[in-house]
mmCIF file of C-alpha atoms in Angstrom:
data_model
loop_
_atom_site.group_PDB
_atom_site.id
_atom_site.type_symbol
_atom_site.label_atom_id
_atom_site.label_comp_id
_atom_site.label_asym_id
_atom_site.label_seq_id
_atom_site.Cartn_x
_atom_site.Cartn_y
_atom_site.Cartn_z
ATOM 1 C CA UNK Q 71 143.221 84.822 69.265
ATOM 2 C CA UNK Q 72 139.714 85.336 69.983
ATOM 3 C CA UNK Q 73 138.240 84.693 73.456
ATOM 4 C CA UNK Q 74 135.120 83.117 73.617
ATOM 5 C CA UNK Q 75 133.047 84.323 76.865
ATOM 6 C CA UNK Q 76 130.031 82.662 77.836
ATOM 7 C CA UNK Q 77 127.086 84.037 80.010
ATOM 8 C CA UNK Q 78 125.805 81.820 82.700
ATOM 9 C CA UNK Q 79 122.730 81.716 84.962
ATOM 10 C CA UNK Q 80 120.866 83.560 82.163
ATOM 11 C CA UNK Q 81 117.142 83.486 82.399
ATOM 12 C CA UNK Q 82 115.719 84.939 79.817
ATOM 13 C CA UNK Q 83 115.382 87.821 76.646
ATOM 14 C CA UNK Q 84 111.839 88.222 77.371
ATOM 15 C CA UNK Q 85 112.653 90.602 80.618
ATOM 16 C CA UNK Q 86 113.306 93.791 79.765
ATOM 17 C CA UNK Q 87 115.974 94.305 82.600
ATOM 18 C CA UNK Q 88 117.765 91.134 82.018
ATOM 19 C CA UNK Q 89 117.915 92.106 78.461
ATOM 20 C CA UNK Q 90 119.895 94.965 78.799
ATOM 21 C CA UNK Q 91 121.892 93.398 81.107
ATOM 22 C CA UNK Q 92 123.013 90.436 78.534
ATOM 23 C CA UNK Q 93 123.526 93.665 76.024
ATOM 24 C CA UNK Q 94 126.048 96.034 78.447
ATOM 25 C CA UNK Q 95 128.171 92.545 79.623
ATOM 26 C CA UNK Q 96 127.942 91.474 75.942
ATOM 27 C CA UNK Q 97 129.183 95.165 74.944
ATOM 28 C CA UNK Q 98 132.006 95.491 78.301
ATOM 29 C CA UNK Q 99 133.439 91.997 77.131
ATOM 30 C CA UNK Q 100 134.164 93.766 74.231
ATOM 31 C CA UNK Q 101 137.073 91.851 71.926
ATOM 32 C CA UNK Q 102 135.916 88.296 72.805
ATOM 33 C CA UNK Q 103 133.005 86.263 71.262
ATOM 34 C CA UNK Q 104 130.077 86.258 73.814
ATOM 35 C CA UNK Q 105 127.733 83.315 73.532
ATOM 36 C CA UNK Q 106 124.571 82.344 75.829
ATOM 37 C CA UNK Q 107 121.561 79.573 75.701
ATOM 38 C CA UNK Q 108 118.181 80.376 76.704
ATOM 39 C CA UNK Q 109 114.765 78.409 77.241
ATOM 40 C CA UNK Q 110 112.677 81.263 75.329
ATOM 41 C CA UNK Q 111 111.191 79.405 72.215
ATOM 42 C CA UNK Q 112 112.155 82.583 69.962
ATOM 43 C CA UNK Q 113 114.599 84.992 71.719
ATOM 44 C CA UNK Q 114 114.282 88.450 71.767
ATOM 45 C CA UNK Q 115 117.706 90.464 69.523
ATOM 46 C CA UNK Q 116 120.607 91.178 72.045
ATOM 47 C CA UNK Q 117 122.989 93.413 70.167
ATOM 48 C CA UNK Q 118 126.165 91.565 69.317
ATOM 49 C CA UNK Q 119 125.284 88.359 71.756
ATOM 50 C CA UNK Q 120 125.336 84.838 69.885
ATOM 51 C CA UNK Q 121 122.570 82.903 71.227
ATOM 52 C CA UNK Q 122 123.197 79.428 71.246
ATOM 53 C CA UNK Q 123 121.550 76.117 71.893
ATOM 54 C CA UNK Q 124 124.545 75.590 74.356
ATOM 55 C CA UNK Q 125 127.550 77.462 74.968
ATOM 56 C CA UNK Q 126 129.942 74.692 75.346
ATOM 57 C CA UNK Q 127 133.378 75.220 76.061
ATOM 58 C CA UNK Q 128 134.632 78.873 76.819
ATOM 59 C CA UNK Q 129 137.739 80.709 77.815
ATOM 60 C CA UNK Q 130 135.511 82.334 80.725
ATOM 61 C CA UNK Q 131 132.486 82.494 82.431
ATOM 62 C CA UNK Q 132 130.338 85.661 83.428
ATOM 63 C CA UNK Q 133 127.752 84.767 86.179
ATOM 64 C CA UNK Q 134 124.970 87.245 84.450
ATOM 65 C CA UNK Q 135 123.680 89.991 87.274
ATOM 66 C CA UNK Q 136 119.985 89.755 88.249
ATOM 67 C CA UNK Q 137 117.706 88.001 91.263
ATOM 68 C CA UNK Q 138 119.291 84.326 90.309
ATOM 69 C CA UNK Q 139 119.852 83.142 92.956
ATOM 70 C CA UNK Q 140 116.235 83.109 94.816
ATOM 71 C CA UNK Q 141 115.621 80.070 96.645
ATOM 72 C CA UNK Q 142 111.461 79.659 96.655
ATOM 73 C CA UNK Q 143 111.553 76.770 99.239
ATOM 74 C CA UNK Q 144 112.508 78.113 102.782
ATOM 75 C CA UNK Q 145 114.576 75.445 104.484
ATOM 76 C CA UNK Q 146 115.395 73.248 101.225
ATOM 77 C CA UNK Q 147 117.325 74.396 98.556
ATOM 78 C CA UNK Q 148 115.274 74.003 94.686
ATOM 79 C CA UNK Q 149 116.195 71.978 91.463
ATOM 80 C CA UNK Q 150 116.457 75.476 90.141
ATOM 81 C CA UNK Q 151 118.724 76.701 92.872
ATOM 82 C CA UNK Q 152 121.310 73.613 92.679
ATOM 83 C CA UNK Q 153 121.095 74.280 88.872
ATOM 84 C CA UNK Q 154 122.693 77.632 89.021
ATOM 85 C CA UNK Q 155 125.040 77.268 91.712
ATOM 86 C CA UNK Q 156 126.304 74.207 89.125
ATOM 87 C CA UNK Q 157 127.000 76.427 86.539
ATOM 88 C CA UNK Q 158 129.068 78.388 88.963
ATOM 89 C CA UNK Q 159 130.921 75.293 89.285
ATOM 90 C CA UNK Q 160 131.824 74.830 85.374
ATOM 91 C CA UNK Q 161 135.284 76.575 85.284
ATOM 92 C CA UNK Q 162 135.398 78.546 88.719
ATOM 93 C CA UNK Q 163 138.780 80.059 88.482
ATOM 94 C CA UNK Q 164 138.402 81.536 84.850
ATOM 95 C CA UNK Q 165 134.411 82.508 86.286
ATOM 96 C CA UNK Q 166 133.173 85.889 88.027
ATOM 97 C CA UNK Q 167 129.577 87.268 89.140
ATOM 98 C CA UNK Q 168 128.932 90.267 88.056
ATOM 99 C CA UNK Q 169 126.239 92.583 89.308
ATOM 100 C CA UNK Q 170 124.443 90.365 91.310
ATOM 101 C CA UNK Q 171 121.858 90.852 94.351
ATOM 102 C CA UNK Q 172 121.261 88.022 96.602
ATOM 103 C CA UNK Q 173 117.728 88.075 97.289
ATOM 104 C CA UNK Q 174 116.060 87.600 101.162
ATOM 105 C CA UNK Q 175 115.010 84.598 99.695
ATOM 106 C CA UNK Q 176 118.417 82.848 99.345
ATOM 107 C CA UNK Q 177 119.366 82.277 103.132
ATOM 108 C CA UNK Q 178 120.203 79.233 105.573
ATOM 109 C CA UNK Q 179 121.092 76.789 103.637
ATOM 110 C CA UNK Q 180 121.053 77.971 100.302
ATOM 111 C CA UNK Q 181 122.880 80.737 101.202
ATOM 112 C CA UNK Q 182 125.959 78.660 102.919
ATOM 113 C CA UNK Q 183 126.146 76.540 99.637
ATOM 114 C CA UNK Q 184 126.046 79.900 97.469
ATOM 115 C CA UNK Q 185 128.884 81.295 99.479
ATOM 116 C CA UNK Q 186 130.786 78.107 98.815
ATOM 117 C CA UNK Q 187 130.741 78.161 95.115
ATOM 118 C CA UNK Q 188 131.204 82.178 95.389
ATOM 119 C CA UNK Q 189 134.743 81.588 97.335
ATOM 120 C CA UNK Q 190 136.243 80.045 94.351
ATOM 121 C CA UNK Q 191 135.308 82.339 91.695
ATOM 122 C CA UNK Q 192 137.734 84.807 90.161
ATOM 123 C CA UNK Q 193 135.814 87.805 91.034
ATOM 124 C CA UNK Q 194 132.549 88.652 92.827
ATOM 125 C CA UNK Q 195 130.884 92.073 92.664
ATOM 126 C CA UNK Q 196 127.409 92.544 93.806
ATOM 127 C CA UNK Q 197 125.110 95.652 92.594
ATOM 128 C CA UNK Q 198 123.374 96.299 96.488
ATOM 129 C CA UNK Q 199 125.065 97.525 100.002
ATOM 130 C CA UNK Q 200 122.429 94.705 101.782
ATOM 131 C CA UNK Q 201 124.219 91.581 99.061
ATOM 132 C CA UNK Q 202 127.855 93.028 99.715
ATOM 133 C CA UNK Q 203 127.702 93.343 103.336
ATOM 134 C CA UNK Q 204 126.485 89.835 103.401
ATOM 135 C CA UNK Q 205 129.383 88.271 101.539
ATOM 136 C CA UNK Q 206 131.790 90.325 102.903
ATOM 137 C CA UNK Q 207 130.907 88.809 106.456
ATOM 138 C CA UNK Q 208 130.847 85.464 105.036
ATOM 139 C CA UNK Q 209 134.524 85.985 104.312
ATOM 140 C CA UNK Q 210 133.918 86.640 100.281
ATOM 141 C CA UNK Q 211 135.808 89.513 99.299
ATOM 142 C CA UNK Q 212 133.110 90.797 97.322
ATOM 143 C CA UNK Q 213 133.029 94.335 95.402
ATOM 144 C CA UNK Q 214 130.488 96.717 95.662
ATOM 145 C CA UNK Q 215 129.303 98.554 92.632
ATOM 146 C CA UNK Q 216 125.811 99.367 90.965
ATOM 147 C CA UNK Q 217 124.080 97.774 88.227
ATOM 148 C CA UNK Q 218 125.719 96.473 84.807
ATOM 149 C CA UNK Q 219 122.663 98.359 82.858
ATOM 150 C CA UNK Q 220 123.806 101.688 83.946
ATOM 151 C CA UNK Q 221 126.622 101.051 81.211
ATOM 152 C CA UNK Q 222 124.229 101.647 78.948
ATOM 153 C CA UNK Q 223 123.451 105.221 77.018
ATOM 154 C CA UNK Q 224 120.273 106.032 75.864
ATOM 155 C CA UNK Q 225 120.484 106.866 71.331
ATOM 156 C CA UNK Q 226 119.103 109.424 69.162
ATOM 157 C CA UNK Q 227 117.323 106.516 66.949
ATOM 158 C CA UNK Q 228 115.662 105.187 70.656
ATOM 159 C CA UNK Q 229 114.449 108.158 71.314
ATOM 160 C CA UNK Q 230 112.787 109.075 67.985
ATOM 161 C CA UNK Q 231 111.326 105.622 68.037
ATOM 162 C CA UNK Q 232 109.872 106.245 71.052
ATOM 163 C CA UNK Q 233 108.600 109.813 70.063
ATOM 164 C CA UNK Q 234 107.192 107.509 67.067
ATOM 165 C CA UNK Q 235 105.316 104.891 69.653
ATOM 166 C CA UNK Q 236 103.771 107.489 71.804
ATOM 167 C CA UNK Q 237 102.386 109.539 69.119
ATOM 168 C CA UNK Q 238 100.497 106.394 67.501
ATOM 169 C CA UNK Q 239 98.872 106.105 70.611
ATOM 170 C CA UNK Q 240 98.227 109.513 70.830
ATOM 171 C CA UNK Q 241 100.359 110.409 73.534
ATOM 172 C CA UNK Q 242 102.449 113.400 73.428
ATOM 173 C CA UNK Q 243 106.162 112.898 75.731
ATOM 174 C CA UNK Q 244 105.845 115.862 78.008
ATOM 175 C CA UNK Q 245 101.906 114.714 78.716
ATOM 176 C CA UNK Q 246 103.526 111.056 79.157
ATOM 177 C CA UNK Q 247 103.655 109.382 82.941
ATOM 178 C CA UNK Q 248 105.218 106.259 82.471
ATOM 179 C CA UNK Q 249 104.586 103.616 85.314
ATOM 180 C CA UNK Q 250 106.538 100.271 85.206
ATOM 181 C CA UNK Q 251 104.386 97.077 86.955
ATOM 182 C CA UNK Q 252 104.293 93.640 87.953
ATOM 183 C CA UNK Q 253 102.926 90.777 89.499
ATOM 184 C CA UNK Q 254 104.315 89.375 92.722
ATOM 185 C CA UNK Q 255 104.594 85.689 93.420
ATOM 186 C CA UNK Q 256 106.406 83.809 96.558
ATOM 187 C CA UNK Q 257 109.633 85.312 96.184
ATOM 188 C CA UNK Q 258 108.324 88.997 97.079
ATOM 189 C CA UNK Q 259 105.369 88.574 98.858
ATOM 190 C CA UNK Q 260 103.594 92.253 98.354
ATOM 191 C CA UNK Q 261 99.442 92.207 98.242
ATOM 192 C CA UNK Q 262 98.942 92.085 94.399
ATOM 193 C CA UNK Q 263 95.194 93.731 94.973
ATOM 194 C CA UNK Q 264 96.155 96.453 97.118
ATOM 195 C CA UNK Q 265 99.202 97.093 94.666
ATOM 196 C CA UNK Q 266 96.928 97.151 91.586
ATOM 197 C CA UNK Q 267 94.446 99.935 93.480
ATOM 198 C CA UNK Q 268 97.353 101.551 94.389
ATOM 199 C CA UNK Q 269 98.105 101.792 90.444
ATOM 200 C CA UNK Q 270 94.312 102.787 89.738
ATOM 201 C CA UNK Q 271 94.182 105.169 92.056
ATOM 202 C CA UNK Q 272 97.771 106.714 90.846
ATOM 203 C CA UNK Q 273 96.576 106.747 87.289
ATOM 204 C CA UNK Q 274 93.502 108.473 88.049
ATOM 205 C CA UNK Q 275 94.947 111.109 89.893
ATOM 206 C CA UNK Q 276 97.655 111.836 86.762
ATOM 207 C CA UNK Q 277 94.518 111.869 84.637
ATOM 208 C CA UNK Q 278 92.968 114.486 86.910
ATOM 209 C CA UNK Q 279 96.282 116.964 86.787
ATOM 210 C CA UNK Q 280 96.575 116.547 82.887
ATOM 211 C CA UNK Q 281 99.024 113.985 82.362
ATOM 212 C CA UNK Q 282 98.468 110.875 80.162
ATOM 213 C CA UNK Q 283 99.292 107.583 82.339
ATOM 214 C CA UNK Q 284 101.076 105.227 80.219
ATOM 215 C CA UNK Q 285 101.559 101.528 81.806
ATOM 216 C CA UNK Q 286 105.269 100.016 80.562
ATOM 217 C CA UNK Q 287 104.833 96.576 79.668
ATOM 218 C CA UNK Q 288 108.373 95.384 80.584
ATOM 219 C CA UNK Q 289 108.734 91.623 81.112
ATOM 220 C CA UNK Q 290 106.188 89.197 78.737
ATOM 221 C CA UNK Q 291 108.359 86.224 80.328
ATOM 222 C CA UNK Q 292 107.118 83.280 82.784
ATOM 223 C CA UNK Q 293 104.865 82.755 85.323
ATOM 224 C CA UNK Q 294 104.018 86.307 87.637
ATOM 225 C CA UNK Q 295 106.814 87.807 85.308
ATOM 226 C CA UNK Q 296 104.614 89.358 82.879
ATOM 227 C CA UNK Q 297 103.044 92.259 82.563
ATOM 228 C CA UNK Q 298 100.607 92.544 80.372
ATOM 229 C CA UNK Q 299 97.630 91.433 82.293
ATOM 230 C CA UNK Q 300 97.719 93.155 85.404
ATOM 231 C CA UNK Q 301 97.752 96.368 82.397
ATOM 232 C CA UNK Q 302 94.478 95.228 80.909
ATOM 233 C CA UNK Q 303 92.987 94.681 84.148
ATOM 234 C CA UNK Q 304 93.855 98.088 85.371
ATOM 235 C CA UNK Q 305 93.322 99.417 81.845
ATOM 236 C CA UNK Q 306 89.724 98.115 82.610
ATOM 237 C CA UNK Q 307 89.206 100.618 85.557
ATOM 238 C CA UNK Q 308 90.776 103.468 83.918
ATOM 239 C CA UNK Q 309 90.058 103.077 80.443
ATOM 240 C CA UNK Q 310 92.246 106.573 79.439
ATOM 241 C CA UNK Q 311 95.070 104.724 80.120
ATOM 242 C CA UNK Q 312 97.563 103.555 77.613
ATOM 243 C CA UNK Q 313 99.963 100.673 77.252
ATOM 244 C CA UNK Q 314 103.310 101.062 76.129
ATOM 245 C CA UNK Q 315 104.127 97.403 74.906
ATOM 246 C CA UNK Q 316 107.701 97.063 73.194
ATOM 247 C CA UNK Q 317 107.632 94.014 72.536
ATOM 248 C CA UNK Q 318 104.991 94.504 70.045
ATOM 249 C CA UNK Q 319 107.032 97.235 67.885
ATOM 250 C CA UNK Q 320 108.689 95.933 64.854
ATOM 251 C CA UNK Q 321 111.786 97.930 65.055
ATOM 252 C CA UNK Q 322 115.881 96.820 64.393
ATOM 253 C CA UNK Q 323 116.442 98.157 67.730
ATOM 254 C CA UNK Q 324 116.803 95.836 71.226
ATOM 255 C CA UNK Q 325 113.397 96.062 73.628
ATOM 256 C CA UNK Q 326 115.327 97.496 76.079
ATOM 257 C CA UNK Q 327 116.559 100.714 73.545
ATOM 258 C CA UNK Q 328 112.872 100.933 73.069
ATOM 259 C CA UNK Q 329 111.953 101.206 76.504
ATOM 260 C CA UNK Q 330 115.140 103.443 77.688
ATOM 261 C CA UNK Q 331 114.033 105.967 74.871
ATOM 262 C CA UNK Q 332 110.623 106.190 76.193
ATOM 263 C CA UNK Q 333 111.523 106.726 79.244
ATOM 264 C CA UNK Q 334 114.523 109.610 77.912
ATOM 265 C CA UNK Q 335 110.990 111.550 76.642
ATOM 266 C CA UNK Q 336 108.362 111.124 79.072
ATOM 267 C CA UNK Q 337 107.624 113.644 81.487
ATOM 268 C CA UNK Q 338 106.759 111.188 84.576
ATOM 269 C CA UNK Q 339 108.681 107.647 86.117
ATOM 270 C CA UNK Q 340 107.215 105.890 88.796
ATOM 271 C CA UNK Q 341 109.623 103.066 88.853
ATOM 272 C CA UNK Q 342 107.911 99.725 90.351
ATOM 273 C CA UNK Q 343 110.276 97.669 88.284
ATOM 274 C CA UNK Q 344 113.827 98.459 89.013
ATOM 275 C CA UNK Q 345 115.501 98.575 86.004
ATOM 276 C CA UNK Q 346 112.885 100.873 85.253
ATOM 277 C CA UNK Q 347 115.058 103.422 87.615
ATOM 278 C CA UNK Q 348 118.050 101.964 86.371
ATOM 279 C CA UNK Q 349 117.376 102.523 82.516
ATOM 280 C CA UNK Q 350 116.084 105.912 83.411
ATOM 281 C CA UNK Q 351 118.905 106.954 85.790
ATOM 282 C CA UNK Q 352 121.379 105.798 83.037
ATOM 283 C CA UNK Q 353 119.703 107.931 80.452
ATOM 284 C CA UNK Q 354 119.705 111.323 82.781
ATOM 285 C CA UNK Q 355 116.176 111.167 84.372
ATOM 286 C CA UNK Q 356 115.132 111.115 87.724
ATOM 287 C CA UNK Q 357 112.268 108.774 88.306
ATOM 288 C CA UNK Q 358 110.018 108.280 91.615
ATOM 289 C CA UNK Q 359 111.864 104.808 92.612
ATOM 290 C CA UNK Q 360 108.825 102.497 94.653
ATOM 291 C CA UNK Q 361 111.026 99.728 95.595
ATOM 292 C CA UNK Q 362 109.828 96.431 96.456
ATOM 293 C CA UNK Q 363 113.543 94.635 97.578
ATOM 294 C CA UNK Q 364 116.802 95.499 98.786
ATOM 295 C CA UNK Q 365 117.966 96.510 95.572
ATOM 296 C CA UNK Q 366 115.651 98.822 94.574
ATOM 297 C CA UNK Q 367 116.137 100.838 98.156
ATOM 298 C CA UNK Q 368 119.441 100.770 97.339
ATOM 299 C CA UNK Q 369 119.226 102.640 94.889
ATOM 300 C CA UNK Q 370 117.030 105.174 96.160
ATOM 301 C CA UNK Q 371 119.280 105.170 99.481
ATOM 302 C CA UNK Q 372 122.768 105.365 97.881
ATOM 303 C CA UNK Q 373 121.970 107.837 94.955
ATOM 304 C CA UNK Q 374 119.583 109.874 96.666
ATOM 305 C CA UNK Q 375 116.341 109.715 94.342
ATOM 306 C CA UNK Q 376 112.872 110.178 95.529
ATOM 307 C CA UNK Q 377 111.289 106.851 96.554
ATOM 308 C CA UNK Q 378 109.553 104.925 99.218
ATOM 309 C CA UNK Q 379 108.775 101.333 99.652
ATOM 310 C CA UNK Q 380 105.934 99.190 98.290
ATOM 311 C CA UNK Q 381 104.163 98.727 101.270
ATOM 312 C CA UNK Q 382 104.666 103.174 102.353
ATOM 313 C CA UNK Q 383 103.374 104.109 98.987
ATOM 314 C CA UNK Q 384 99.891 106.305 99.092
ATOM 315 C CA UNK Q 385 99.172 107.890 96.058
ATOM 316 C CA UNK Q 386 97.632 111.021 97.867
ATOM 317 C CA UNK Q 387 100.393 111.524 100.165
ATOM 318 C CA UNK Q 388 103.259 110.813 96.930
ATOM 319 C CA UNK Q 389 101.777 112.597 94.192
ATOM 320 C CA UNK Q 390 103.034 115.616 94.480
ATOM 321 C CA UNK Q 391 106.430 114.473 95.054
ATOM 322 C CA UNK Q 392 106.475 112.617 91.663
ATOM 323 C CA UNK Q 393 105.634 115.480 89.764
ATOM 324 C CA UNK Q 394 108.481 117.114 91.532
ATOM 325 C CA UNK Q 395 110.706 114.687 89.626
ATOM 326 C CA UNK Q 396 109.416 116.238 85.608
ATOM 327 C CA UNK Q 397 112.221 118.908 86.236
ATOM 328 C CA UNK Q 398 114.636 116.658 87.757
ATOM 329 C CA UNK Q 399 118.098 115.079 85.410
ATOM 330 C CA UNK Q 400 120.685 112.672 86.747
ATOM 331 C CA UNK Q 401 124.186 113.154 86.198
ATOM 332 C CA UNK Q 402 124.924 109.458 85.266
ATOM 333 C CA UNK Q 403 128.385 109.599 83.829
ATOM 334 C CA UNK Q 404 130.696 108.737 86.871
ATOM 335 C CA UNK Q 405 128.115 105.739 87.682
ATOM 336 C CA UNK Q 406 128.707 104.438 84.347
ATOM 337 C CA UNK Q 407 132.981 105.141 84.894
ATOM 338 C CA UNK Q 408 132.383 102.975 87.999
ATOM 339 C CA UNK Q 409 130.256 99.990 86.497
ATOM 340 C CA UNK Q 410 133.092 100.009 83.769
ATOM 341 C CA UNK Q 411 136.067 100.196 86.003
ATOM 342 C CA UNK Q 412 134.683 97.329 88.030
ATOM 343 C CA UNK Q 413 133.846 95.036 85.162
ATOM 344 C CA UNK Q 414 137.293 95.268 84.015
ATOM 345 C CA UNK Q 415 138.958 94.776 86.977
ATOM 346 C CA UNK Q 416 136.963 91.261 87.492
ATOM 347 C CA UNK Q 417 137.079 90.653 83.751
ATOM 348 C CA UNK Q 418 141.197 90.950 84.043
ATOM 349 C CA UNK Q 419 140.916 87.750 86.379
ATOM 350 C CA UNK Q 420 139.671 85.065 83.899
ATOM 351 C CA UNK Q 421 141.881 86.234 81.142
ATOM 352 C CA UNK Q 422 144.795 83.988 80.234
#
């Protein structure tokens, strides 16, 4: 019989990152039907997810990886908050979390009534040393491991696609810097001027040493989580700059192929968004990781890649180390083992 597994706490296609993490559960759960609803008027394709207008009944529950569980009013907890922590609540035993960071944001309160709904669940694993050192000393015998994304690989067709992209805007790979952006809101409060200088001045300074800055348009979704006009305001200081926008490509490949065979090619990764390190890392390239939370230090912490937080970041002191990084590859196949390993050790817990 065929299990039907249904994705919960989704929020939405139209984020790159969140994307391919919908795709790698979708393709782990591998042998049952996977099923999700989201708000997006017209969803973006998630290879071999049903997208539903609700998922109804299910044999299990995944609680999707991400930031979900940010709590934007300090000592109160949101209608959005209470939302997810209900859909924790559907089916808890045949339910696990999987690859989850629980932001700064979700703390106090929020945080007590999170860890109650976590200590009936199935499974938890968390993606971040900050999230699993948290649960573990609220009692929740969480797991630690990275990611769901990095059980991705990068294809041949991606990466000729991308090739395809770059050259129609004139852009050659091994000229290509690709920078990943985006606005910040009250959940990560970063100075969204001084960032987009910071960019400016970054840009200008790969135009100067003969590389092609390419901005990677990776969320079009709500609010501060899009993109594409913090590009065309940057775009408007340094008009050489390009835009690398895949969710204008007509292609039968998922955004997030597009984006993780662009950055296979491209000579340069600064990583502001952090499945921009993520994609990369899981595709064998080293980007410079300019982390803005506890995951993204994470990362640069526990796998050793160059980085440096938001607010350290000078483009005159960094430079040189990102082009450090052209030469660089990741070995990304025992990460991948470990996301794998770990999804199918919770997974084993819901089944019947």
């Amino acid at each position: 019989m065929e299990l039907t597994i249904g994705l919960v706490n989704t929020y939405s296609t139209l984020n790159i990152g969140d994307a391919a993490i919908y795709s790698s559960l979708t393709a782990l759960a591998s042998g049952s039907k996977v099923v999700a609803q989201f708000s997006d008027s017209q969803p973006e394709y998630i290879p071999g997810l049903q997208i539903l207008p609700q998922i109804g009944r299910c044999n299990g529950y995944i609680s999707v990886g991400g930031d979900i569980f940010n709590n934007a009013r300090e000592s109160l907890i949101t209608k959005a908050f209470i939302g997810n922590l209900l859909q924790l609540g559907r089916d808890p035993r045949h339910t696990f979390l999987f690859g989850q960071s629980i932001p700064r944001s979700c703390h106090g309160l929020s945080f007590q009534a999170l860890a109650f709904y976590l200590r009936k669940l199935a499974a938890v694993c968390v993606r971040d040393t900050e999230s699993h050192q948290r649960l573990t000393a609220s009692g929740i015998p969480a797991i630690l491991s990275f990611d769901a994304a990095f059980a991705l690989s990068v294809s041949e067709a991606a990466k000729e696609k991308a090739k395809e992209i770059l050259h129609t805007l004139a852009i050659t790979p091994e000229s290509a810097a690709l920078i990943s952006l985006r606005t910040f809101d009250s959940m990560y409060k970063h100075d969204n001027q001084k960032f987009q200088k910071q960019l400016v001045a970054l840009s200008r300074k790969f135009c100067q040493q003969g590389y092609q800055p390419v901005l990677l348009i990776q969320s079009q979704a709500y609010g501060a989580d899009n993109d594409l006009a913090m590009a065309e305001e940057i775009r408007q200081e340094v008009p050489q700059i390009k835009i690398f926008n895949p969710f204008v490509v007509n292609s039968n490949l998922a955004k997030w192929e597009l984006v993780m065979g662009a950055l296979a090619i491209s000579r340069l990764i600064v990583a502001i968004r952090y499945h921009t390190s993520v994609l990369a890392l899981a595709s064998g390239r080293v980007p410079f990781n300019l982390y803005y939370s506890n995951k993204g230090k994470d990362i640069t912490k526990r796998l050793q890649i160059p980085g440096c937080s938001l607010e350290e970041f000078d483009p005159d002191i960094h430079g040189e180390e990102i082009i450090t990084t052209s030469m660089a590859t990741f070995d990304h196949e025992a990460i991948r083992q470990q996301v794998k390993q770990d999804f199918q050790k919770c997974y084993s817990r819901i089944l019947p």
